[in-house]
Amino acid sequence: MLLKLQNRFFQLLKNFNISYKRYIFNEIDFSDKLIGIIGARGVGKTTLLLQYLKDSSLPLNKKLYISAEFLEISALGLFDLAEEFEKKGGELLVIDEIHKYKDIATHLKAIYDMTNLKVVVSGSSLLQIYKEADLSRRVYEIKVPVLSFREFLEIKGYKFDKYSIDDIISNHLRIAKN
C-alpha cells in the first residue's frame, strides 16, 4: 500500500505547478514536529501543502503526501502506515483532509510520541481532534484565512506592499503617492 501511495504522491507533485504563494506560506514555522493547518474549504490548504513539499530539500522518497479522502486510507491504520514509511527512510508525512479520518487524534498522538516523523496535517477543523486526545501541547496550529483583496490583485499581476493599520494612519500620504 505504501508504494501505491508514494507513486500517487510522485505523480501529483510532478503535475503540480502553482507558483503563487500566499503570504501565510512565509509566516509558517515548518520546523515544528507536528503542524496543523486549518481553514475553510477552498482557502488553499492543499496548495500550500504541495508547495511546501515541492520546496522541501528532502529527497522525494523521504516525504509523503496522503489525503484522508483516499478510499484506501480509511481501511488503513494510519499509525501503521507512518511506522512503515519511517522504517523505509521516510522523514516528512503530510496528511490532507485529516478531519475525514476516524479516530485521527489517537493515531496522531501515537505518530508524534512513537516516531521521529515530522507531520503536517490539514483540515477544516482540528477542534474535534483536540477533543479526542490531548494534542494541544503537541500541535503548532496555523489558520489559513480566505484570500484577501491584495492577494487577489497579486494573482492578477499587480504587486502591492503590505502595510499595518498604524503605517496607514501615520504615512497615508506617502503610501497613497506610491
Coordinates of C-alpha atoms in Angstrom, one line a residue:
M1 CA 0.0 0.0 0.0
L2 CA 2.8 2.4 0.8
L3 CA 4.3 2.0 -2.6
K4 CA 0.9 2.8 -4.2
L5 CA 0.6 5.9 -2.1
Q6 CA 4.1 7.1 -2.9
N7 CA 3.5 6.6 -6.6
R8 CA 0.3 8.6 -6.4
F9 CA 2.2 11.4 -4.5
F10 CA 5.1 11.4 -7.0
Q11 CA 2.6 11.8 -9.9
L12 CA 0.7 14.5 -8.0
L13 CA 3.8 16.5 -7.3
K14 CA 5.1 16.1 -10.9
N15 CA 1.9 17.6 -12.2
F16 CA 1.7 20.4 -9.6
N17 CA 2.8 23.8 -10.9
I18 CA 1.1 26.6 -8.9
S19 CA 3.8 29.1 -8.3
Y20 CA 1.9 31.9 -6.5
K21 CA 2.4 31.6 -2.7
R22 CA 0.1 33.2 -0.3
Y23 CA 1.7 35.5 2.3
I24 CA 0.8 32.9 5.0
F25 CA 3.2 30.4 3.5
N26 CA 6.2 32.5 4.7
E27 CA 4.7 33.0 8.1
I28 CA 4.6 29.3 9.0
D29 CA 7.4 27.9 11.1
F30 CA 7.8 24.5 9.4
S31 CA 10.4 23.4 11.9
D32 CA 7.9 22.0 14.4
K33 CA 7.3 18.2 14.6
L34 CA 3.5 18.4 14.3
I35 CA 1.9 21.2 12.4
G36 CA -1.9 21.6 12.0
I37 CA -3.1 23.8 9.1
I38 CA -6.8 24.7 9.3
G39 CA -9.1 26.8 7.3
A40 CA -12.4 26.9 5.4
R41 CA -12.8 24.9 2.3
G42 CA -11.2 26.4 -0.7
V43 CA -8.7 28.7 1.0
G44 CA -5.7 26.9 -0.4
K45 CA -4.6 24.4 2.3
T46 CA -3.8 21.6 -0.2
T47 CA -2.0 24.0 -2.5
L48 CA 0.1 25.3 0.5
L49 CA 0.9 21.7 1.5
L50 CA 2.0 20.7 -2.0
Q51 CA 4.1 23.9 -2.4
Y52 CA 5.8 23.0 0.9
L53 CA 6.5 19.5 -0.3
K54 CA 7.8 20.7 -3.6
D55 CA 10.1 23.3 -1.9
S56 CA 11.4 20.8 0.7
S57 CA 15.0 19.9 0.2
L58 CA 14.3 16.3 1.3
P59 CA 14.7 13.6 -1.4
L60 CA 11.3 12.6 -2.8
N61 CA 11.4 9.1 -1.2
K62 CA 11.7 10.7 2.3
K63 CA 8.4 12.7 2.0
L64 CA 4.9 11.5 1.5
Y65 CA 1.6 13.2 0.9
I66 CA -1.7 11.4 1.5
S67 CA -5.3 12.6 1.6
A68 CA -7.6 11.1 4.2
E69 CA -10.2 11.3 1.4
F70 CA -8.4 8.4 -0.4
L71 CA -10.6 5.3 0.0
E72 CA -7.5 3.2 0.8
I73 CA -6.7 5.4 3.8
S74 CA -9.9 4.7 5.6
A75 CA -9.1 1.0 5.7
L76 CA -5.5 1.5 6.9
G77 CA -4.2 2.0 10.3
L78 CA -2.6 5.5 9.9
F79 CA 0.0 4.8 12.6
D80 CA 1.0 1.5 10.9
L81 CA 1.4 3.4 7.6
A82 CA 3.5 6.1 9.3
E83 CA 5.6 3.5 11.0
E84 CA 6.2 1.6 7.8
F85 CA 7.1 4.9 6.0
E86 CA 9.6 5.8 8.7
K87 CA 11.2 2.3 8.5
K88 CA 11.7 2.8 4.8
G89 CA 13.5 6.1 5.4
G90 CA 10.6 8.5 5.5
E91 CA 11.0 11.8 7.4
L92 CA 8.1 14.0 6.4
L93 CA 4.5 12.9 6.3
V94 CA 1.8 15.3 5.1
I95 CA -1.9 14.3 5.7
D96 CA -4.5 16.4 4.0
E97 CA -8.2 16.5 4.9
I98 CA -7.4 14.9 8.3
H99 CA -10.8 15.6 9.7
K100 CA -12.2 12.8 7.4
Y101 CA -10.2 10.1 9.2
K102 CA -11.9 8.2 12.1
D103 CA -10.0 8.4 15.5
I104 CA -7.3 10.6 14.0
A105 CA -6.3 12.0 17.3
T106 CA -5.2 8.7 18.6
H107 CA -3.2 8.0 15.5
L108 CA -1.6 11.4 15.5
K109 CA -0.6 11.1 19.2
A110 CA 1.0 7.7 18.5
I111 CA 2.8 9.0 15.5
Y112 CA 4.0 12.0 17.5
D113 CA 5.1 10.0 20.5
M114 CA 6.5 6.9 18.9
T115 CA 8.2 8.0 15.6
N116 CA 10.6 10.7 14.6
L117 CA 8.5 11.7 11.6
K118 CA 7.7 15.3 11.0
V119 CA 4.0 15.5 10.4
V120 CA 1.9 18.3 8.8
V121 CA -1.9 17.9 8.7
S122 CA -4.6 20.0 7.3
G123 CA -8.4 20.1 7.7
S124 CA -11.4 22.3 8.0
S125 CA -11.3 22.0 11.8
L126 CA -9.0 20.5 14.3
L127 CA -11.4 21.1 17.2
Q128 CA -12.8 17.6 17.1
I129 CA -9.2 16.2 17.0
Y130 CA -8.3 18.1 20.2
K131 CA -11.3 16.8 22.0
E132 CA -10.4 13.2 21.2
A133 CA -6.8 13.3 22.6
D134 CA -4.6 15.8 24.3
L135 CA -2.7 17.2 21.3
S136 CA -2.9 20.8 22.4
R137 CA 0.7 20.9 23.6
R138 CA 2.0 19.0 20.6
V139 CA 0.4 20.8 17.6
Y140 CA 1.7 24.1 16.1
E141 CA -1.6 25.4 14.6
I142 CA -1.9 27.8 11.7
K143 CA -5.2 29.2 10.4
V144 CA -5.3 29.9 6.7
P145 CA -7.6 32.9 6.1
V146 CA -9.7 33.5 3.0
L147 CA -7.9 35.2 0.1
S148 CA -7.5 38.9 0.7
F149 CA -8.2 41.5 -2.0
R150 CA -4.5 42.4 -2.1
E151 CA -3.7 38.7 -2.8
F152 CA -6.3 38.5 -5.5
L153 CA -4.7 41.6 -7.2
E154 CA -1.3 39.9 -6.9
I155 CA -2.6 36.8 -8.6
K156 CA -3.9 39.1 -11.4
G157 CA -0.4 40.6 -11.8
Y158 CA -0.5 43.7 -9.6
K159 CA 2.0 44.0 -6.8
F160 CA 1.2 45.9 -3.6
D161 CA 3.1 46.3 -0.4
K162 CA 1.6 45.2 2.8
Y163 CA 1.0 47.9 5.4
S164 CA -0.1 47.8 9.0
I165 CA -3.0 50.0 10.1
D166 CA -0.6 52.1 12.1
D167 CA 1.5 52.6 9.0
I168 CA -1.5 53.6 7.0
I169 CA -2.6 56.1 9.7
S170 CA 0.9 57.6 10.1
N171 CA 2.0 57.6 6.5
H172 CA -1.1 57.6 4.4
L173 CA 0.0 60.4 2.1
R174 CA 3.3 58.7 1.2
I175 CA 1.6 55.3 0.8
A176 CA -1.1 56.8 -1.5
K177 CA 1.5 58.6 -3.6
N178 CA 3.4 55.4 -4.2

